[in-house]
Coordinates of C-alpha atoms and ligand atoms in Angstrom, one line a residue:
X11 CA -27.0 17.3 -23.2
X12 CA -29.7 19.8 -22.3
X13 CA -28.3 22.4 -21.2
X14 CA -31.7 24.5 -19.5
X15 CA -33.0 21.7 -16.4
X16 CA -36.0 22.7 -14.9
X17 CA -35.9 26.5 -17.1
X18 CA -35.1 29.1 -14.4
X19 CA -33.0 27.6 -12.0
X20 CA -30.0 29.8 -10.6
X21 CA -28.5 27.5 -8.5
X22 CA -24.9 25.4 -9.2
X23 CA -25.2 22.3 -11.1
X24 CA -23.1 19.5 -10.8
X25 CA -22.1 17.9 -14.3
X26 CA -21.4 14.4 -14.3
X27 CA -19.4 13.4 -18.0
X28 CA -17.4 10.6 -19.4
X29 CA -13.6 11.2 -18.4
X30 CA -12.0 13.5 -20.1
X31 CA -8.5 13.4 -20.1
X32 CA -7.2 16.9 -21.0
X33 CA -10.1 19.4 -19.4
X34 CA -8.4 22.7 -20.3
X35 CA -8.6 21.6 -24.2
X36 CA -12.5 21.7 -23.5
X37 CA -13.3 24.7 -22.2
X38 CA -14.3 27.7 -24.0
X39 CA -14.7 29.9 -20.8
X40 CA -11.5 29.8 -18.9
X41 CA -11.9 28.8 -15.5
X42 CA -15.7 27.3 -15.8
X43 CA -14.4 23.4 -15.4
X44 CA -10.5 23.7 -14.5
X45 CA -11.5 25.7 -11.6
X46 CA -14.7 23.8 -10.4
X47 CA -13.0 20.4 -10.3
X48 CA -14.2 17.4 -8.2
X49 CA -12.4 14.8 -9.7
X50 CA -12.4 11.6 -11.8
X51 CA -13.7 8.4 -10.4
X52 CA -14.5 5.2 -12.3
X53 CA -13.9 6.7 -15.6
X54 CA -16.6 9.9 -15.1
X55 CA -15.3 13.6 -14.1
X56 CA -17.4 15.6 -12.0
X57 CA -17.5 19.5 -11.9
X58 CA -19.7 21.8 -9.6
X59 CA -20.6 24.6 -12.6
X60 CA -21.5 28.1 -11.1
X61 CA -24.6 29.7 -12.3
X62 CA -22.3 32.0 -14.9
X63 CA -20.7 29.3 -16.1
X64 CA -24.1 27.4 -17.2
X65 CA -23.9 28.9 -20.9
X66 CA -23.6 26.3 -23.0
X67 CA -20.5 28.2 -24.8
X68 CA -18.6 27.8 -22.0
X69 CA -18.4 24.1 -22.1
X70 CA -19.1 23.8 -25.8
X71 CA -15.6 21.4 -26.1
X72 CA -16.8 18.6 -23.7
X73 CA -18.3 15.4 -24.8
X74 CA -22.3 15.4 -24.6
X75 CA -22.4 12.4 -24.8
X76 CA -24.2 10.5 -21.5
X77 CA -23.1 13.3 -19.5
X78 CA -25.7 14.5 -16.6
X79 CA -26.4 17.1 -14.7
X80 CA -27.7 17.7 -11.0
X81 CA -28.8 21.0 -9.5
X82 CA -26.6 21.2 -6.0
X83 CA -25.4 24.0 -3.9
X84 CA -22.4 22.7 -1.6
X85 CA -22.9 24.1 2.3
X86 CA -21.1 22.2 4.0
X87 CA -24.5 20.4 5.6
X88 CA -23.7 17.3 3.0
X89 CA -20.7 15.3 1.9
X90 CA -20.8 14.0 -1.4
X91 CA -19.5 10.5 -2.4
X92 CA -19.3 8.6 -5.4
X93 CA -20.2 5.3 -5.3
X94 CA -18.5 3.0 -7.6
X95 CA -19.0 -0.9 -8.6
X96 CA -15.6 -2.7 -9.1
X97 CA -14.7 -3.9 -12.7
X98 CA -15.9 -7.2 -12.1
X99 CA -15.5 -10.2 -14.4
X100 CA -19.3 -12.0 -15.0
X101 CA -18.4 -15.0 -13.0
X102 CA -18.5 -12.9 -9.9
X103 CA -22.1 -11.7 -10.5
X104 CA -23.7 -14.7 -8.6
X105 CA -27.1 -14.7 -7.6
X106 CA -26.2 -14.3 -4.2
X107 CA -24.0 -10.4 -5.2
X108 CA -27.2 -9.6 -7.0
X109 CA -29.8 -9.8 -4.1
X110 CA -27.3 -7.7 -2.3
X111 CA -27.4 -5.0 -4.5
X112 CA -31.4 -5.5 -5.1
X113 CA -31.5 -5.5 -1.6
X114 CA -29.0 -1.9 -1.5
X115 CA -31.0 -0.3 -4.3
X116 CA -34.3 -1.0 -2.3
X117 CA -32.6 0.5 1.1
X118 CA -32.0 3.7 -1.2
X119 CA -35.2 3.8 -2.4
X120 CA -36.5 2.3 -5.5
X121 CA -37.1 5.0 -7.3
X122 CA -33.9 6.5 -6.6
X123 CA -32.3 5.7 -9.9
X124 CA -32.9 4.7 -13.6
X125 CA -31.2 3.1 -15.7
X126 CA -28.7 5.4 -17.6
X127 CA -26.3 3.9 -21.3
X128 CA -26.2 7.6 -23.2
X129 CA -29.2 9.0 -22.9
X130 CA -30.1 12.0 -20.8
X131 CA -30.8 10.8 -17.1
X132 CA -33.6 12.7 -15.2
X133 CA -32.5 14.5 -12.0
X134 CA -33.2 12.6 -9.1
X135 CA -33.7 14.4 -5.4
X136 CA -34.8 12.1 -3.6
X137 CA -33.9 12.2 0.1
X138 CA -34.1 9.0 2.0
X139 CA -34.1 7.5 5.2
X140 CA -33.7 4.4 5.9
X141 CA -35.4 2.5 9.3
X142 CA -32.6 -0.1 9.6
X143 CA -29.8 2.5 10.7
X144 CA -31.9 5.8 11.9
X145 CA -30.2 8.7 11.4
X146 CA -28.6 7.8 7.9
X147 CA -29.9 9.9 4.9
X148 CA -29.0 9.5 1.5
X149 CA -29.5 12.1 -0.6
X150 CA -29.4 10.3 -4.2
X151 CA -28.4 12.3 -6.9
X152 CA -28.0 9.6 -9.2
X153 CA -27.7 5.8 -10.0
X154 CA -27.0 4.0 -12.6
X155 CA -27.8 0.3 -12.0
X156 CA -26.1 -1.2 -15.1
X157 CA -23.3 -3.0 -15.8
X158 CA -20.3 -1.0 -13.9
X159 CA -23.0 0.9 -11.8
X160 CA -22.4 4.1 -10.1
X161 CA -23.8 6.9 -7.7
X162 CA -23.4 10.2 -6.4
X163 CA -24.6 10.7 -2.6
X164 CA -24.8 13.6 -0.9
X165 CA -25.0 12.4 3.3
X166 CA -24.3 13.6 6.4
X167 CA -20.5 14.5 6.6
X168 CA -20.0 12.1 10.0
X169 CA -21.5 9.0 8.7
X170 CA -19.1 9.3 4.8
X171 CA -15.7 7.5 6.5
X172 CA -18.3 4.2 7.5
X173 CA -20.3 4.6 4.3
X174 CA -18.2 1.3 2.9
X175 CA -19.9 -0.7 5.7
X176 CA -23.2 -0.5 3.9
X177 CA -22.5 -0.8 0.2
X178 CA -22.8 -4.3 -1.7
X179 CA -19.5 -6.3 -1.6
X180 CA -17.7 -5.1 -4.7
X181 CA -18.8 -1.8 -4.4
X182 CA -16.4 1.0 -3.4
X183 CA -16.9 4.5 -1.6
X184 CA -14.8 7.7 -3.0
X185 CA -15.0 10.5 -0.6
X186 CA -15.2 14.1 -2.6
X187 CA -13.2 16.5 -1.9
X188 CA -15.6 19.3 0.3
X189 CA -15.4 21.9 -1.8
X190 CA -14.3 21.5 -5.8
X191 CA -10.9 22.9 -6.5
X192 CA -8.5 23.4 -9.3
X193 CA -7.9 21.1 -11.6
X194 CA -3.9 20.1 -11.6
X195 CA -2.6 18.6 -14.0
X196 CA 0.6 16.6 -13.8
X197 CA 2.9 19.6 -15.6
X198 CA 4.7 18.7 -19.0
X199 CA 8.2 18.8 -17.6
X200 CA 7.2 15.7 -15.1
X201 CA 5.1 14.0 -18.5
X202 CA 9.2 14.4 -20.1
X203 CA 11.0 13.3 -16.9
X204 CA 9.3 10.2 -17.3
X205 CA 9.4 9.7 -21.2
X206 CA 13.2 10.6 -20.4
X207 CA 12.8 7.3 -18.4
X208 CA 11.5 5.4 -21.0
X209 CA 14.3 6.6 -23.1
X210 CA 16.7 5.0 -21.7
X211 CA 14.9 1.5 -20.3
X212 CA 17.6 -1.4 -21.3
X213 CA 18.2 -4.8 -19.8
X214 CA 20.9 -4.0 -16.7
X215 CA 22.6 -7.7 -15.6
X216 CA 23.0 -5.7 -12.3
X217 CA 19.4 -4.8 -12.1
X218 CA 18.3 -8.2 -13.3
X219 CA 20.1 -9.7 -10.2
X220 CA 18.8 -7.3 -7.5
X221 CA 15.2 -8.3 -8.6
X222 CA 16.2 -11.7 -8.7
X223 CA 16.8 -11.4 -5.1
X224 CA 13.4 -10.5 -4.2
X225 CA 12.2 -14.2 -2.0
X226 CA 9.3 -16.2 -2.8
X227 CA 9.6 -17.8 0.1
X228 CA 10.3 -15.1 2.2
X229 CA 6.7 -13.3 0.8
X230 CA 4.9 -16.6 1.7
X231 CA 6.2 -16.2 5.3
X232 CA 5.1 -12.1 5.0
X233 CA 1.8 -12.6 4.0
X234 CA 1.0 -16.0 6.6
X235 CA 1.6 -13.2 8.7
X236 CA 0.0 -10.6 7.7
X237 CA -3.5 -12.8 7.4
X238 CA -2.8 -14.2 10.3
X239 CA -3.0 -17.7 8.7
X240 CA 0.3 -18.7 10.3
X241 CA -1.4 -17.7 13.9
X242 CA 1.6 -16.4 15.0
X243 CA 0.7 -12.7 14.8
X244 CA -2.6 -13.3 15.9
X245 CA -4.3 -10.8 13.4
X246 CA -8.2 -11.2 12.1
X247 CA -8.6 -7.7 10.5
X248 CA -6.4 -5.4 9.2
X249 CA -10.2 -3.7 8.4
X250 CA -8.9 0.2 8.8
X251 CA -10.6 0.2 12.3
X252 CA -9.8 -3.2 13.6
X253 CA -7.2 -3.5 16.3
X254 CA -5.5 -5.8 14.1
X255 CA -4.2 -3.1 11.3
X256 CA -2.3 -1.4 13.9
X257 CA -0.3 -4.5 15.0
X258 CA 0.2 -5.2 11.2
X259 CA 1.7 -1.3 11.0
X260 CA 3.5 -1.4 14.1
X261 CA 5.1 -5.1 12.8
X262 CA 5.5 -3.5 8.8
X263 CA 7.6 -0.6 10.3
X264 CA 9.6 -2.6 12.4
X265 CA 10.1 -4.9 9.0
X266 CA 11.2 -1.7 7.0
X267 CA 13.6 -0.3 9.3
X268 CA 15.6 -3.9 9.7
X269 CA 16.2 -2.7 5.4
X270 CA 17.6 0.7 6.5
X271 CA 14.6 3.0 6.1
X272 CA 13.1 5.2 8.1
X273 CA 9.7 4.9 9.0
X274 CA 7.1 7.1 10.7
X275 CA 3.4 5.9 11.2
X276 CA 1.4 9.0 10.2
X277 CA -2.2 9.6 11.1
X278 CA -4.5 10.8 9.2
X279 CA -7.6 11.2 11.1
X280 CA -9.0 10.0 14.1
X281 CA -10.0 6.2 14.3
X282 CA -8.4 4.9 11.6
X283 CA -4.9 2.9 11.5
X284 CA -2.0 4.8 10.0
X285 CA 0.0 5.3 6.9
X286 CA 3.4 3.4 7.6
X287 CA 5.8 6.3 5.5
X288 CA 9.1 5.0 5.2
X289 CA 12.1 6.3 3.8
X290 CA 15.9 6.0 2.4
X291 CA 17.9 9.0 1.4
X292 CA 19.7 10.4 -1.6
X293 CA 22.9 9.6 -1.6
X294 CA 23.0 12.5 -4.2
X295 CA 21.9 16.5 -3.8
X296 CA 18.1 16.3 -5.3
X297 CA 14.9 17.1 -4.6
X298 CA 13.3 14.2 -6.8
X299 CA 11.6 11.3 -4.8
X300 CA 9.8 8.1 -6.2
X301 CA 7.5 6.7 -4.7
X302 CA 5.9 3.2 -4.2
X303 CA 3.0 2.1 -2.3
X304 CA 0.4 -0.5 -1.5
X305 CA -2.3 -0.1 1.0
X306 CA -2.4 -2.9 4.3
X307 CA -6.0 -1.9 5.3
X308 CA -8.5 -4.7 4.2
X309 CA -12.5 -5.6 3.6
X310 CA -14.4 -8.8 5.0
X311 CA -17.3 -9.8 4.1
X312 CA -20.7 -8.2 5.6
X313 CA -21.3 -9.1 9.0
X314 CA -18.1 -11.1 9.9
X315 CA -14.9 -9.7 11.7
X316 CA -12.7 -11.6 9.5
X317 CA -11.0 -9.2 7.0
X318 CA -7.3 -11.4 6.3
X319 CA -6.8 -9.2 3.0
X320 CA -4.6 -12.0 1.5
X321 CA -4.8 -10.3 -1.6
X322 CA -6.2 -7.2 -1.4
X323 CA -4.1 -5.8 -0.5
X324 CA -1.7 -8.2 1.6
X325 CA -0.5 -8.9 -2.0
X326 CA 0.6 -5.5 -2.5
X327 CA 1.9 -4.9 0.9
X328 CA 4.6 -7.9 0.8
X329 CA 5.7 -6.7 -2.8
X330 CA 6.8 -3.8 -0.9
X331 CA 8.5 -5.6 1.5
X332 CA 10.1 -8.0 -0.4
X333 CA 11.2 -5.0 -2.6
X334 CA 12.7 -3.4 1.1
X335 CA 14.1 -6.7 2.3
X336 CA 16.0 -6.8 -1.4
X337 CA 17.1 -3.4 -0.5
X338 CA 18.1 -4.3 2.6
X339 CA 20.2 -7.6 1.4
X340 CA 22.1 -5.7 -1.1
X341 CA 23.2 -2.6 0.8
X342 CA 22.5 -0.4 -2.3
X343 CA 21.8 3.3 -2.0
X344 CA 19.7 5.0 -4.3
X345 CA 20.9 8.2 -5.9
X346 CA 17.2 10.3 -5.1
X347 CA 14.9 10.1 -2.6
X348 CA 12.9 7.4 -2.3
X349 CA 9.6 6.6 -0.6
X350 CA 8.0 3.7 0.5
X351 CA 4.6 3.3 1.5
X352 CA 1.7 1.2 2.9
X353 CA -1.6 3.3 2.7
X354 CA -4.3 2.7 4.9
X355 CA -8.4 4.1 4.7
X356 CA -8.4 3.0 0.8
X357 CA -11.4 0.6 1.4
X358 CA -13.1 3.9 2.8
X359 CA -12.3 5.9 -0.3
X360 CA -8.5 6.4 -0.2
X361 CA -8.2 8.5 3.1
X362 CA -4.6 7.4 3.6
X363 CA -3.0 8.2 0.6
X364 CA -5.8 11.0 -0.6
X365 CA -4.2 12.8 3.3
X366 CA -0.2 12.3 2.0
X367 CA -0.7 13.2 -1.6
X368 CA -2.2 16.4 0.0
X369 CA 0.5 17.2 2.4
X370 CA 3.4 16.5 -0.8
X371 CA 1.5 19.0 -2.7
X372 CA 1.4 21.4 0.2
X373 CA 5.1 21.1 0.3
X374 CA 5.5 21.1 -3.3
X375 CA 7.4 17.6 -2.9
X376 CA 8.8 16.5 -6.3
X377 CA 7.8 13.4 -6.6
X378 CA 8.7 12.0 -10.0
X379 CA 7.1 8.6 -10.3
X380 CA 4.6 6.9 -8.0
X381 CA 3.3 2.9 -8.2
X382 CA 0.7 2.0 -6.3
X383 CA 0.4 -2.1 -6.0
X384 CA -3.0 -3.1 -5.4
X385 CA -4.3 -6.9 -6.3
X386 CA -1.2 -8.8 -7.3
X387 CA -2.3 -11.8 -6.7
X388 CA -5.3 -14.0 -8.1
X389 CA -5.8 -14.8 -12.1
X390 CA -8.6 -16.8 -13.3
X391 CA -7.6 -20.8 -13.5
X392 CA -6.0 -21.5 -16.9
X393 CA -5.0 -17.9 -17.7
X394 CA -1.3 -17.1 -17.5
X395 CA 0.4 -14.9 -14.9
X396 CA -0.2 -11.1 -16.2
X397 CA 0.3 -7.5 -15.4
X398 CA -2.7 -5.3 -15.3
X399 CA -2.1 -1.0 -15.8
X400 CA -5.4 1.0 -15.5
X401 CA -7.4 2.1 -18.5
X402 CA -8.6 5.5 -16.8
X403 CA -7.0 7.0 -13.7
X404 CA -2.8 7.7 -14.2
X405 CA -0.1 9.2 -16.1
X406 CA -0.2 7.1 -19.6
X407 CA 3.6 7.5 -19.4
X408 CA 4.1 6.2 -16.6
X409 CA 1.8 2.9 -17.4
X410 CA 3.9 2.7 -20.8
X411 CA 7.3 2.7 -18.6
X412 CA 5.8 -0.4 -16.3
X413 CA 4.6 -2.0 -19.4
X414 CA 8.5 -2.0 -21.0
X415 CA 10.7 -2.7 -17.6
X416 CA 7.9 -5.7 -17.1
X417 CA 9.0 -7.2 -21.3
X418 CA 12.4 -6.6 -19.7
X419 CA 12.5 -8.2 -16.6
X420 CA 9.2 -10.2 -15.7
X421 CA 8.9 -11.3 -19.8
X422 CA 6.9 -13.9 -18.1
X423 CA 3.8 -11.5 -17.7
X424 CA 1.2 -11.0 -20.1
X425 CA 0.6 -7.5 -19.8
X426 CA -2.6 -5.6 -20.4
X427 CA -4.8 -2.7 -19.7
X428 CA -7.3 -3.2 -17.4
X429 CA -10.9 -1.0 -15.7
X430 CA -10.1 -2.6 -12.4
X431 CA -9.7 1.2 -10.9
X432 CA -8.6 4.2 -8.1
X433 CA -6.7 2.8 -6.2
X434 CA -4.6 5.0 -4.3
X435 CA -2.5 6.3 -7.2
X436 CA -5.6 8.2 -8.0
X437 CA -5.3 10.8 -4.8
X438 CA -1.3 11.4 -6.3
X439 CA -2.5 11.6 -10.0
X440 CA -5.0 14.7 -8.7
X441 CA -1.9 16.4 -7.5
X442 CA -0.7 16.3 -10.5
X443 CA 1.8 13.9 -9.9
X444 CA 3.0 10.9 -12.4
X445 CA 1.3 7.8 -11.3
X446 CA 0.0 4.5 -12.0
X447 CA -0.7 1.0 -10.6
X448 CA -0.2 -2.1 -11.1
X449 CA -3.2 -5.1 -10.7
X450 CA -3.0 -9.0 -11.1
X451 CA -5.2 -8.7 -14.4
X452 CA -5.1 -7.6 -17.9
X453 CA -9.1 -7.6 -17.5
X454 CA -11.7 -7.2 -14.5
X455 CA -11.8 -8.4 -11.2
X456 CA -12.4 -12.2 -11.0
X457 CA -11.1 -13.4 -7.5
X458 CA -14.0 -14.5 -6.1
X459 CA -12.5 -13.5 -2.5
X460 CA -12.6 -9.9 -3.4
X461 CA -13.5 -7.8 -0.2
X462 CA -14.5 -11.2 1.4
X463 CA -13.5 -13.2 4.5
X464 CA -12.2 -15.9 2.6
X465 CA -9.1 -13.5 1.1
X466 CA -6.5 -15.9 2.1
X467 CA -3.2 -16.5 0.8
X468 CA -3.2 -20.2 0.5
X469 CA -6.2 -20.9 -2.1
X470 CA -6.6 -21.7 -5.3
X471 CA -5.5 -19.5 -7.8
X472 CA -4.0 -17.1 -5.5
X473 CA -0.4 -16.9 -7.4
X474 CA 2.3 -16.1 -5.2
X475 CA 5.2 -16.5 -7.7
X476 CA 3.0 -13.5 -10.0
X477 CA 3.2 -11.7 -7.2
X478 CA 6.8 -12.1 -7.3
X479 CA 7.1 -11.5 -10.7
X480 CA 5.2 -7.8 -10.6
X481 CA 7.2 -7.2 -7.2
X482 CA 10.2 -7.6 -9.3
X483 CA 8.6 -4.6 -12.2
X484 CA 7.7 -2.3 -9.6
X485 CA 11.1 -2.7 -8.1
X486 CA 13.2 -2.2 -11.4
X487 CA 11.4 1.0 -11.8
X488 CA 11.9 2.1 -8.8
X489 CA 15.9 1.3 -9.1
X490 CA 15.9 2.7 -12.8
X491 CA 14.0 6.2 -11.9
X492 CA 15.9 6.6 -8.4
X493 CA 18.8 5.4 -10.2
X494 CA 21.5 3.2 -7.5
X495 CA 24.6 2.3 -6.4
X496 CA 25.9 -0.8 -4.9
X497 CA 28.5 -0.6 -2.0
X498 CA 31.7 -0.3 -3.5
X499 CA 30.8 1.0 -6.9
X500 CA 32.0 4.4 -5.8
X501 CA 35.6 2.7 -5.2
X502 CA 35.5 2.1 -8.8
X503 CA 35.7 5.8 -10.4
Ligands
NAG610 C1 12.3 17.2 -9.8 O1 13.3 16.2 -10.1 C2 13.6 16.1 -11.4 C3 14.5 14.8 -11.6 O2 15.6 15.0 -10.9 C4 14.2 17.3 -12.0 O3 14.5 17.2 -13.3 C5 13.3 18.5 -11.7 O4 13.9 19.7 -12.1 C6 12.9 18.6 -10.3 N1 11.8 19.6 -10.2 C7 11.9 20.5 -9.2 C8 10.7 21.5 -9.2 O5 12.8 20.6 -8.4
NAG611 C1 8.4 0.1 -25.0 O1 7.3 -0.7 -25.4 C2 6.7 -0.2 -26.6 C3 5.4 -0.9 -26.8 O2 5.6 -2.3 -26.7 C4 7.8 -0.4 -27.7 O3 7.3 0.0 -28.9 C5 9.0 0.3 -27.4 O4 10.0 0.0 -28.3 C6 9.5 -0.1 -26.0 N1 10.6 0.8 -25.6 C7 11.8 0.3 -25.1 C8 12.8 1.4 -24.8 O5 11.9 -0.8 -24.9
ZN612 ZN1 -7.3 -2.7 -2.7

């Protein structure tokens, strides 16, 4: 890494560098990248370096490797957002994704970019406008157009929560935070909570049966629903701004509450639908909560209205609710808090959760464990029903205590690692909370209905029983962190 751009220039830098898992191991200067923290999206962390903190000594610990850096002084006047291509597998690049992103790169201006892979990328300043939607200005910073491309924007702060309609189909938008801020780590005691957890993981007959419970049948019926492919509910977007994600929240906190939780609908900022936050209580004195989550917003594809979200993330929505319904059915109570959650604004770079995670921190909320379930259910024809757990964004840990109840419970899962990433676990794992998610493979993104029109539930390779069977993980860690009881088991001591 060079470390004097363009000699004589006093003005903040932003440094762009591979993910670096433990930042305060790589700092020499205290302070110079934990407090100048933008976050980590699709495997890079971004810092907003002040002009004393541009020594090379100060930073002397961090990776040099393809890291980049970009002179820019946040005002407020711009919004930054990090542009990120989806893991996808190779069958998805078609001809037909590639024009579109030709086509994107072009709108950006051709110049705009160059192709990156470890060397030093040039600073690009390049600020664009484009005729087809007057008024929008990018402000490139940089783009990297291979294989798992990404950008930085800087844009107009108004026009970042609609960025998403504009990008290429499997790209994704990640809003930055407006100002960087401290990096926060989840703290060790949390890191041994969990490994606590892991600790004690062994088969439970009584948990075996409760996950049993969870009904194929009834998630078929959730998800017609949900898609509107049964026509009853009459829904053609759940699309964050579409009409139809409020009568799927309205209908989803109706749904909880028949299982005994309470639900609010929470907004989070003005025009889009709202998180559905529902909740059971401790039946013992604690502070701790775990959390699990999906988000029931959805894409379409470009230019159409139709956004059913079958499996992103309708998938992840009825694992929840066949998770409550269990709930529900057995009349357990768990022993601390627990949350459930169906996230909307993650299509426009996690808005929803990125919004709750900040108001936990705010109240110092102890939340112990948090699953996000994003993408349960397509896997390439001919491979087996698997488990995905993220290679970049979460809490190892908590990945490693999926990865055992899933041998345990859902031993019919092949379970792997996968670069599929940021879903809305990521806005908890910045608060420094333990979190993870789980994802339909242990490899990229190959349903070819991926943010697309066509995301409907009955198609092939669209898998309800793996739905089922990673439903049935995320709910045995749920019941094995919260820890339960069943009605009448208090009769017994
Ligand atoms: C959070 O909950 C865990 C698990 O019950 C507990 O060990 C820990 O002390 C709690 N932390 C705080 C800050 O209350
Ligand atoms: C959890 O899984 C790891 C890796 O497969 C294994 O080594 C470990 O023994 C498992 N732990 C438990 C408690 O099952
Ligand atoms: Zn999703």
């Amino acid at each position: 890494m060079v470390f004097s751009p363009a000699a004589g220039v006093a003005s903040a830098l932003l440094l762009v560098t591979p993910y670096t898992p433990n930042i305060a191991t790589v700092e020499t200067t205290p302070g110079c990248l934990t407090d100048n923290f933008y976050g980590t999206y699709g495997g890079r962390s971004i810092f907003h370096l002040p002009p004393t903190c541009l020594d090379t000594s100060s930073i002397k610990g961090l990776s040099t490797q393809s890291a980049s850096l970009f002179p820019y002084v946040a005002n407020g006047e711009r919004q930054l957002v990090w542009l990120q291509e989806s893991a996808i597998d190779s069958s998805l690049v078609t001809p037909e994704y590639e024009a579109e992103v030709q086509g994107f790169f072009r709108w950006l201006g051709e110049d705009g970019y160059s192709a990156g892979g470890g060397q030093q990328l040039p600073v690009h300043q390049h600020l664009l406008s484009s005729a087809d939607e007057p008024g929008v200005e990018l402000h490139l910073v940089d783009l990297q157009p291979a294989g798992g491309s990404y950008g930085l924007i800087a844009i107009e702060p108004s026009l970042a929560p609609s960025i998403e309609a504009l990008l290429p189909r499997y790209w994704k938008p990640y809003v930055l935070p407006k100002q960087p801020a401290s990096y926060l780590p989840v703290p060790k005691p949390a890191i041994e909570h969990v490994k606590n957890l892991l600790e004690t993981v062994r088969f439970d007959p009584v948990v075996s049966s409760l996950v049993n419970s969870i009904s194929l049948n009834q998630m078929r019926d959730d998800i017609r629903w949900l898609t509107g492919e049964d026509g009853k509910s009459g829904i053609i977007s759940r699309h964050s701004f579409a009409e139809g994600s409020l009568v799927a929240a309205n209908w989803l906190k109706e749904r909880f509450e028949e299982t005994g939780a309470t639900c609010e609908l929470k907004t989070f900022l003005a025009g889009f639908a709202p998180n559905v936050a529902c909740k059971y209580p401790a039946s013992e004195d604690t502070t701790s909560t775990v959390l699990i989550s999906g988000h029931y917003d959805s894409r379409g594809s470009f230019g159409s209205q139709r956004a059913p979200g079958g499996n992103d993330d309708g998938s992840g929505t009825i694992a929840l609710l066949g998770i409550a319904r269990a709930v529900g059915h057995s009349g357990l109570t768990f022993r601390s808090n627990v949350e459930l959650i169906a996230f909307a604004g993650e299509e426009q770079g996690l808005y929803g959760s990125k919004a709750y995670a900040r108001e936990m921190r705010g109240k110092d909320a102890n939340i112990t464990v948090m699953i996000q379930a994003d993408m349960l259910g397509y896997h390439a024809p001919g491979e087996p029903p698997q488990l995905g757990l993220p290679m970049y964004i979460g809490t190892p840990e908590v990945a490693q205590l999926v990865s055992n109840m899933s041998a345990i419970y859902s031993p019919e899962l092949t379970v792997g690692y996968s670069a599929a990433c940021c879903s809305d676990h990521q806005s908890f794992h910045e608060q420094g909370y333990a979190s993870t998610q789980v994802f339909e493979r242990a490899g990229p993104i190959a349903d070819p209905m991926y943010h697309n029109s066509g995301d409907l539930s009955e198609r092939p390779g669209y898998d309800l029983s793996q739905i089922r069977s990673i439903a049935k993980v995320q709910f045995a860690t749920l019941l094995h962190a919260a820890g339960f009881d069943l009605p009448g088991d208090k009769d017994l001591n």
